[in-house]
Each structure stands twice: as structure tokens, then as C-alpha cells.
CSV table of C-alpha atoms in Angstrom, one decimal:
chain,number,residue,atom,x,y,z
A,180,MET,CA,121.3,109.0,91.0
A,181,GLY,CA,118.3,108.0,93.0
A,182,PHE,CA,114.9,109.2,93.0
A,183,GLN,CA,116.1,112.3,95.8
A,184,GLU,CA,119.1,113.6,93.6
A,185,THR,CA,117.4,113.7,90.3
A,186,HIS,CA,114.4,115.5,91.5
A,187,ALA,CA,117.0,117.7,93.7
A,188,LEU,CA,118.2,118.6,90.2
A,189,GLU,CA,115.1,119.1,88.5
A,190,ASN,CA,113.4,121.2,91.2
A,191,ALA,CA,115.9,123.6,91.8
A,192,ARG,CA,115.4,125.0,87.8
A,193,ASP,CA,112.2,124.2,88.7
A,194,SER,CA,112.5,126.7,92.2
A,195,VAL,CA,114.3,128.8,89.5
A,196,ALA,CA,110.8,128.9,87.0
A,197,LEU,CA,108.5,128.9,90.1
A,198,THR,CA,110.3,132.4,91.5
A,199,SER,CA,109.1,134.0,88.9
A,200,ASP,CA,105.9,135.8,88.4
A,201,VAL,CA,103.5,132.8,87.7
A,202,GLN,CA,99.8,134.8,87.0
A,203,ASP,CA,97.2,133.6,88.4
A,204,GLU,CA,93.6,134.6,88.0
A,205,SER,CA,90.5,134.8,89.9
A,206,PHE,CA,87.6,134.0,88.5
A,207,ARG,CA,83.8,132.8,90.2
A,208,GLU,CA,81.9,129.9,90.2
A,209,PRO,CA,78.1,129.0,91.1
A,210,ALA,CA,78.1,126.3,93.0
A,211,ALA,CA,75.2,123.3,91.7
A,212,ASP,CA,73.0,125.4,94.0
A,213,GLY,CA,74.2,128.4,93.0
A,214,TYR,CA,75.8,130.1,95.7
A,215,PRO,CA,79.0,131.3,94.5
A,216,LEU,CA,82.2,129.9,94.9
A,217,GLY,CA,85.6,132.6,94.4
A,218,GLY,CA,89.1,130.6,93.7
A,219,PHE,CA,92.1,131.1,91.0
A,220,THR,CA,93.1,129.2,88.2
A,221,TRP,CA,96.8,128.7,87.1
A,222,ARG,CA,95.4,127.8,82.6
A,223,HIS,CA,98.2,127.9,80.1
A,224,ALA,CA,97.7,130.6,76.6
A,225,SER,CA,97.9,128.3,74.2
A,226,PRO,CA,94.5,125.2,74.6
A,227,ASP,CA,95.7,121.5,74.2
A,228,PRO,CA,94.3,117.8,74.8
A,229,GLN,CA,97.1,116.2,76.2
A,230,ARG,CA,97.6,119.0,79.3
A,231,PRO,CA,95.4,117.6,82.1
A,232,VAL,CA,94.0,119.9,84.3
A,233,VAL,CA,94.0,119.7,88.4
A,234,ILE,CA,92.1,120.8,90.6
A,235,ILE,CA,92.9,120.7,94.4
A,236,ASN,CA,91.3,119.7,96.6
A,237,ALA,CA,91.6,122.0,100.9
A,238,ALA,CA,91.5,120.5,103.4
A,239,THR,CA,88.6,121.0,105.9
A,240,SER,CA,88.7,124.7,107.2
A,241,VAL,CA,92.0,125.7,105.3
A,242,ARG,CA,92.2,127.9,102.4
A,243,CYS,CA,93.4,126.9,99.1
A,244,ARG,CA,95.8,129.8,98.2
A,245,HIS,CA,97.6,127.8,100.9
A,246,TYR,CA,98.0,125.4,97.9
A,247,SER,CA,99.4,128.4,95.3
A,248,ARG,CA,102.5,126.7,95.2
A,249,PHE,CA,102.0,124.1,95.2
A,250,ALA,CA,99.7,125.1,91.4
A,251,ALA,CA,102.0,126.9,90.6
A,252,TYR,CA,104.8,123.4,90.3
A,253,LEU,CA,102.1,121.6,88.5
A,254,PHE,CA,101.4,124.8,86.0
A,255,VAL,CA,105.1,125.1,85.5
A,256,HIS,CA,105.3,121.0,85.2
A,257,ASN,CA,102.8,121.9,81.7
A,258,PHE,CA,99.3,121.3,84.0
A,259,ASP,CA,96.7,123.8,83.9
A,260,VAL,CA,95.9,124.4,87.5
A,261,ILE,CA,92.0,125.4,89.3
A,262,ILE,CA,91.9,126.1,93.0
A,263,PHE,CA,89.2,127.1,95.2
A,264,ASP,CA,87.5,128.2,98.6
A,265,TYR,CA,84.2,125.7,99.4
A,266,ARG,CA,82.1,127.8,100.9
A,267,GLY,CA,82.3,130.0,104.0
A,268,ILE,CA,85.8,129.5,103.7
A,269,GLY,CA,87.9,132.8,101.9
A,270,GLU,CA,87.4,133.4,98.5
A,271,SER,CA,84.2,131.8,98.6
A,272,ARG,CA,83.2,133.4,102.4
A,273,PRO,CA,79.4,134.8,103.7
A,274,LYS,CA,78.8,138.4,104.8
A,275,SER,CA,77.7,136.4,107.8
A,276,MET,CA,78.4,132.6,108.4
A,277,LYS,CA,75.9,132.7,111.3
A,278,HIS,CA,73.0,131.9,108.8
A,279,LEU,CA,75.4,129.7,106.5
A,280,GLN,CA,74.2,125.5,106.8
A,281,ALA,CA,76.8,124.1,104.7
A,282,SER,CA,78.2,121.5,105.5
A,283,TRP,CA,81.4,118.3,104.5
A,284,THR,CA,78.1,116.9,101.6
A,285,ASP,CA,77.6,120.0,99.9
A,286,TRP,CA,81.3,121.0,100.1
A,287,GLY,CA,81.2,117.8,98.0
A,288,ALA,CA,78.1,117.3,96.4
A,289,LEU,CA,77.8,121.1,95.3
A,290,ASP,CA,81.0,122.8,95.2
A,291,PHE,CA,83.3,120.9,94.2
A,292,GLU,CA,80.5,119.5,91.3
A,293,ALA,CA,81.2,122.3,90.2
A,294,MET,CA,84.6,122.5,89.8
A,295,LEU,CA,84.3,119.6,87.7
A,296,ASN,CA,81.7,121.0,85.8
A,297,ARG,CA,84.5,124.0,85.0
A,298,ALA,CA,87.2,122.4,84.6
A,299,GLN,CA,85.3,120.5,81.3
A,300,ARG,CA,83.7,123.6,80.6
A,301,GLU,CA,86.7,125.8,80.3
A,302,PHE,CA,89.4,123.2,79.0
A,303,PRO,CA,87.9,120.7,77.0
A,304,GLY,CA,88.5,117.4,76.0
A,305,GLN,CA,91.2,118.4,78.6
A,306,PRO,CA,91.7,114.8,81.1
A,307,ILE,CA,91.3,115.8,84.4
A,308,ASP,CA,93.7,115.0,88.0
A,309,VAL,CA,92.4,115.7,91.2
A,310,VAL,CA,94.5,116.2,94.4
A,311,GLY,CA,93.3,116.4,97.5
A,312,HIS,CA,94.4,117.6,101.5
A,313,SER,CA,92.4,115.8,104.5
A,314,PHE,CA,88.8,116.4,103.3
A,315,GLY,CA,89.5,117.1,100.2
A,316,GLY,CA,90.3,113.6,99.3
A,317,CYS,CA,86.5,112.6,100.8
A,318,ALA,CA,84.9,115.7,98.5
A,319,ALA,CA,86.9,114.0,95.6
A,320,GLY,CA,84.1,111.0,95.7
A,321,LEU,CA,81.2,113.4,96.0
A,322,GLY,CA,80.5,114.7,93.2
A,323,ALA,CA,77.7,113.6,90.9
A,324,SER,CA,81.0,112.9,87.8
A,325,GLY,CA,83.4,112.2,90.1
A,326,SER,CA,83.5,109.2,86.3
A,327,ALA,CA,85.8,112.6,84.5
A,328,ILE,CA,88.2,111.6,87.1
A,329,ARG,CA,91.2,109.7,85.7
A,330,ARG,CA,93.8,110.3,88.6
A,331,LEU,CA,94.1,111.4,92.0
A,332,VAL,CA,95.7,112.0,94.4
A,333,THR,CA,94.7,112.3,98.5
A,334,VAL,CA,96.9,113.9,101.2
A,335,GLY,CA,96.1,112.2,105.0
A,336,ALA,CA,92.8,112.6,103.1
A,337,GLN,CA,90.2,110.6,106.3
A,338,PHE,CA,87.4,112.1,107.3
A,339,ALA,CA,87.8,112.7,111.2
A,340,TYR,CA,86.3,109.2,113.2
A,341,TRP,CA,87.9,109.9,116.5
A,342,ARG,CA,89.6,106.1,117.2
A,343,ASP,CA,91.8,106.2,113.9
A,344,TYR,CA,93.3,109.7,115.4
A,345,ALA,CA,96.8,108.1,116.7
A,346,PRO,CA,96.3,107.0,119.9
A,347,GLU,CA,98.8,109.0,121.5
A,348,HIS,CA,96.6,112.4,120.4
A,349,ARG,CA,93.6,111.0,120.2
A,350,TRP,CA,91.8,111.6,124.0
A,351,ARG,CA,93.5,115.5,122.5
A,352,MET,CA,92.3,116.0,119.7
A,353,PHE,CA,88.8,114.2,120.9
A,354,GLY,CA,87.8,117.5,122.9
A,355,LYS,CA,89.3,119.8,120.7
A,356,TRP,CA,87.0,117.9,117.7
A,357,HIS,CA,84.3,116.8,118.9
A,358,LEU,CA,83.8,118.2,121.6
A,359,LEU,CA,85.5,121.9,122.8
A,360,MET,CA,84.2,123.3,118.7
A,361,PRO,CA,81.0,122.0,119.0
A,362,LEU,CA,80.5,123.4,121.7
A,363,LEU,CA,82.0,126.9,120.9
A,364,THR,CA,79.5,126.1,117.3
A,365,LEU,CA,76.6,125.8,119.2
A,366,PHE,CA,77.1,129.4,121.1
A,367,CYS,CA,78.8,131.4,118.2
A,368,GLY,CA,76.3,129.6,115.1
A,369,TYR,CA,79.2,128.7,113.3
A,370,PHE,CA,82.9,128.2,114.5
A,371,PRO,CA,84.6,130.9,115.5
A,372,GLY,CA,88.5,129.1,114.4
A,373,LYS,CA,89.9,132.2,113.3
A,374,ARG,CA,89.8,133.5,116.4
A,375,LEU,CA,91.6,130.7,118.5
A,376,GLY,CA,94.0,130.4,115.4
A,377,TRP,CA,92.5,127.4,115.1
A,378,LEU,CA,92.0,126.5,110.4
A,379,GLU,CA,89.9,129.3,109.0
A,380,ASP,CA,85.9,130.3,111.0
A,381,THR,CA,84.2,126.4,109.9
A,382,PRO,CA,80.5,126.5,108.9
A,383,ALA,CA,77.5,124.5,111.5
A,384,GLY,CA,77.1,121.4,109.2
A,385,VAL,CA,80.6,121.1,108.7
A,386,VAL,CA,81.1,121.3,112.5
A,387,ARG,CA,78.5,118.6,113.0
A,388,ASP,CA,80.1,116.3,109.8
A,389,TRP,CA,83.6,116.5,111.7
A,390,SER,CA,81.9,115.9,115.5
A,391,THR,CA,80.0,112.9,114.6
A,392,PRO,CA,81.2,110.2,116.6
A,393,SER,CA,80.8,107.8,113.3
A,394,ALA,CA,82.8,105.4,111.5
A,395,ARG,CA,80.5,105.2,108.3
A,396,TYR,CA,80.3,108.6,106.4
A,397,GLU,CA,76.9,107.3,105.6
A,398,ARG,CA,75.9,108.1,110.3
A,399,ARG,CA,77.2,111.9,109.5
A,400,PRO,CA,74.6,114.0,109.6
A,401,SER,CA,75.4,115.4,105.8
A,402,GLY,CA,75.9,112.0,104.5
A,403,ARG,CA,71.6,110.7,105.8
A,404,VAL,CA,70.3,113.9,104.5
A,405,MET,CA,72.3,112.5,100.9
A,406,LEU,CA,71.7,108.3,101.3
A,407,ALA,CA,68.0,109.4,101.8
A,408,LYS,CA,67.7,112.2,99.3
A,409,THR,CA,69.6,109.6,96.5
A,410,GLY,CA,70.4,106.4,98.3
A,411,HIS,CA,73.7,105.9,97.3
A,412,LEU,CA,76.5,108.0,98.1
A,413,PRO,CA,78.7,108.8,94.9
A,414,PHE,CA,82.1,107.4,95.2
A,415,SER,CA,81.5,104.6,92.6
A,416,ASN,CA,81.4,107.1,90.4
A,417,VAL,CA,84.7,107.3,90.2
A,418,ARG,CA,86.8,104.7,88.6
A,419,ALA,CA,90.5,107.2,88.9
A,420,ASN,CA,94.1,105.1,89.3
A,421,THR,CA,93.7,106.7,92.8
A,422,LEU,CA,97.3,107.0,95.8
A,423,ALA,CA,96.5,107.8,98.8
A,424,ILE,CA,100.1,109.0,100.5
A,425,SER,CA,100.1,109.3,103.6
A,426,ILE,CA,101.9,110.6,106.7
A,427,SER,CA,103.1,108.4,109.6
A,428,ASP,CA,104.0,111.8,112.5
A,429,ASP,CA,99.7,112.2,110.3
A,430,PRO,CA,97.7,112.0,113.8
A,431,TYR,CA,94.4,112.6,111.7
A,432,GLY,CA,96.4,109.9,108.5
A,433,THR,CA,96.6,107.1,109.7
A,434,ILE,CA,97.1,104.2,108.8
A,435,PRO,CA,93.1,103.3,109.4
A,436,ALA,CA,91.5,106.5,109.0
A,437,THR,CA,93.6,106.8,105.0
A,438,GLU,CA,92.1,103.0,105.0
A,439,ARG,CA,88.4,103.7,106.0
A,440,LEU,CA,87.8,105.8,103.0
A,441,LEU,CA,89.4,104.0,100.4
A,442,ASP,CA,87.0,102.0,101.5
A,443,TYR,CA,84.3,104.0,100.1
A,444,PHE,CA,85.9,104.7,96.3
A,445,HIS,CA,84.7,100.7,95.2
A,446,ASN,CA,86.0,101.0,91.3
A,447,ALA,CA,88.3,103.1,91.6
A,448,GLN,CA,92.3,101.5,90.8
A,449,LYS,CA,93.5,102.0,94.7
A,450,THR,CA,98.1,102.8,96.2
A,451,HIS,CA,98.4,103.6,99.3
A,452,LEU,CA,101.8,104.6,99.9
A,453,ARG,CA,103.1,105.6,103.6
A,454,ILE,CA,105.9,107.8,104.4
A,455,GLU,CA,107.9,108.4,107.4
A,456,PRO,CA,109.8,111.6,107.8
A,457,GLN,CA,112.8,110.3,107.9
A,458,ASP,CA,112.7,108.3,103.9
A,459,ILE,CA,113.0,112.0,102.8
A,460,GLY,CA,116.1,113.4,105.8
A,461,GLU,CA,112.9,115.8,108.1
A,462,GLN,CA,112.0,115.0,111.1
A,463,GLU,CA,108.4,115.8,110.6
A,464,VAL,CA,106.3,116.9,108.5
A,465,GLY,CA,103.0,116.7,110.0
A,466,HIS,CA,99.4,116.8,108.6
A,467,PHE,CA,99.8,120.9,107.0
A,468,ALA,CA,103.2,120.5,105.4
A,469,PHE,CA,103.4,118.7,102.7
A,470,PHE,CA,101.7,121.3,100.4
A,471,ARG,CA,104.5,123.4,101.7
A,472,SER,CA,107.6,125.1,99.7
A,473,ALA,CA,110.2,123.0,101.4
A,474,TYR,CA,109.1,119.7,100.5
A,475,GLN,CA,109.4,121.0,96.8
A,476,ALA,CA,112.4,118.8,96.4
A,477,THR,CA,111.1,114.8,98.8
A,478,LEU,CA,107.6,115.2,97.8
A,479,TRP,CA,106.2,117.1,95.4
A,480,PRO,CA,107.7,114.9,92.9
A,481,ILE,CA,106.1,111.7,94.7
A,482,ALA,CA,102.0,113.3,93.7
A,483,LEU,CA,103.7,114.4,90.5
A,484,THR,CA,104.7,111.8,88.8
A,485,TRP,CA,102.0,110.3,89.6
A,486,LEU,CA,99.5,112.2,88.0
A,487,GLN,CA,101.8,112.0,84.9
A,488,THR,CA,102.3,108.5,84.6
A,489,GLY,CA,99.8,106.9,87.0
A,490,ALA,CA,102.5,105.0,88.9
A,491,LEU,CA,104.8,105.8,91.4
A,492,ALA,CA,108.7,106.7,90.5
A,493,PRO,CA,111.3,104.1,90.8
A,494,ASN,CA,113.1,104.1,94.2
A,495,THR,CA,110.5,106.4,95.8
A,496,PRO,CA,110.5,107.3,99.4
A,497,GLY,CA,107.9,104.9,101.5
A,498,ARG,CA,106.1,101.5,101.6
A,499,GLN,CA,103.0,100.4,99.8
A,500,VAL,CA,100.9,99.7,101.5
A,501,PRO,CA,99.4,96.0,101.5
A,502,ARG,CA,95.1,96.6,100.8
A,503,SER,CA,92.9,93.8,101.4
């Protein structure tokens, strides 16, 4: 029986569990600088030092609740799970966005770092794994405690260098994210994405990082500040067994974009899996759909197997991208 058939049978059983009342608990956690962050935990009743805890890092300005079904899926497969919102987003949004100068580096070095500390405190002795979507994969390399990460799965992960966008979408995306977004942010004091139907409202510092047209993270505004303060970026702390998943019709997560970020994880063991939608019997997947429950039987088992074993299952859809 092939990969898809086997997991289709397994996930048929899992669907029953996922539609039952899988309970999560909300929490408040101070970031490394004291900023109050909100999120949710899926926690098994009995502690188990062999059970991993997974932290899910969201994409830029995507609420953590987008990942709830995937979190429940991991919980059913014997993981404890933490999802959270970066400062300025969802459960971590302040009353006013105009005075919040949060940056991408704040989201990684302060907010994600707080989740690493929470995982170690709330689940002592358990292995810590991370799933990072889009910028969430970059955030995984910005925490000072990155050495605590055992396994890392990224999906469409990159830090938005415009020349890496898919050629057929590049100029439209450049106009939207590198011209219009910063102009609206200058006018409003933050990016009013919700009113436009473009993601959540987004802090000005994040917009500056995203829209700066540099191929190097350390040349983004907050990256420059971090480098000046510490003399280095903490990506090299991460020694995790890392799977980077990219989808061929994702205009952000192209091969160059994925490889550009992977190159920062100097000390990690890295595998880059490139998937065509046709590999899983679909016409399109794109940048955001991986975590929708429609892909529970086809895409989710790839991440699950890596988190469970640190390897790809035989007959996994897609192909491995050779790395230099």
C-alpha cells in the first residue's frame, strides 16, 4: 500500500478524533521584554518525558487560530502543542496599534523565545519541536534558546526578498507588499490589513522589515539593530533536524527563497522537500493552504512523520532539492 493510501486510512480514523471535542486551554505569557502574549495549549493529562511538545510559529500577520486544526491533529498523535500570536496580532493585539513598534526580530527574539522558555517550564524534560509557516520558519532561528529545538519543520519559509518571488507574480507582489503596504503604514501608523482583507493589521516595524528590498536578513531594519547589539544573528544556535517543505505554486516559498533562509541555519541538518500540487492529486495549494484540514490526508502526514522520526517516509510525495 502506498504513502497516500496508508495515510488516507489512518486519517479517516483521525478525522473522528479531530471532530470530537479536543480541548485546548488559553494562556497569557510575558515575552522576554514583558509584553503580554496570548495563545493556546493542547496538553495531555499525564506528563510523559518521551512525548514531544510542538510550538507552531505563524506566518506574518496570520492569527494562530489558523493552525488550530493542525495542532489538534498533532495532539491526537501524542504531541503536546503550543500556538501563540506574535505581539500586535490576534490574542496579542494591544488596544492601539499606532504606538506598537514591533518588528520581525521582536517576534522571533522576544516572542518565540518566550514560547521556548514556556515549553521548557510547562513541559520539563520533554523534547521540543517547532513547525514554522512562512516567516515563522525564520522566527525559529531568532530565539537565543534555539539549541533546545530537536526537530524543525518549515512550510513556505522565507523572509520576503522580492527577487525570490515567483517571476509571474513578482511585480504585482512588489507593488502590493513593498510599495503600497509601507505607504499605507506611513499614513496610518500601522498596516490596516484587516480592512483591506490582506492578513491582520500589522505593526509598522514588521512592515519596515518586510518591505526593505534586501537579500540579507541582517540588512533589514531590525536585523541591523540585532547585529549591532549582539554582533551576530542566533540562527547558528539551531542544531535541529530540519525539513523545509516548499510547494511549487507558492509565489513566496520558491526554491531560491527557501534556500536563502536555510543557508542561515549553519549548524542544522537540512532537507528541502519540493512538492507539486499534482503530486497529491491537487491543482493548486499555494502559500496558505497547507494547514487547512483538507490536506489532513495528504500533506499533514509528511510533517507528522518528520516530527515523529526525523525522516521522510518511503514514497513521500515530492522530490528532495539538492543542496550545495
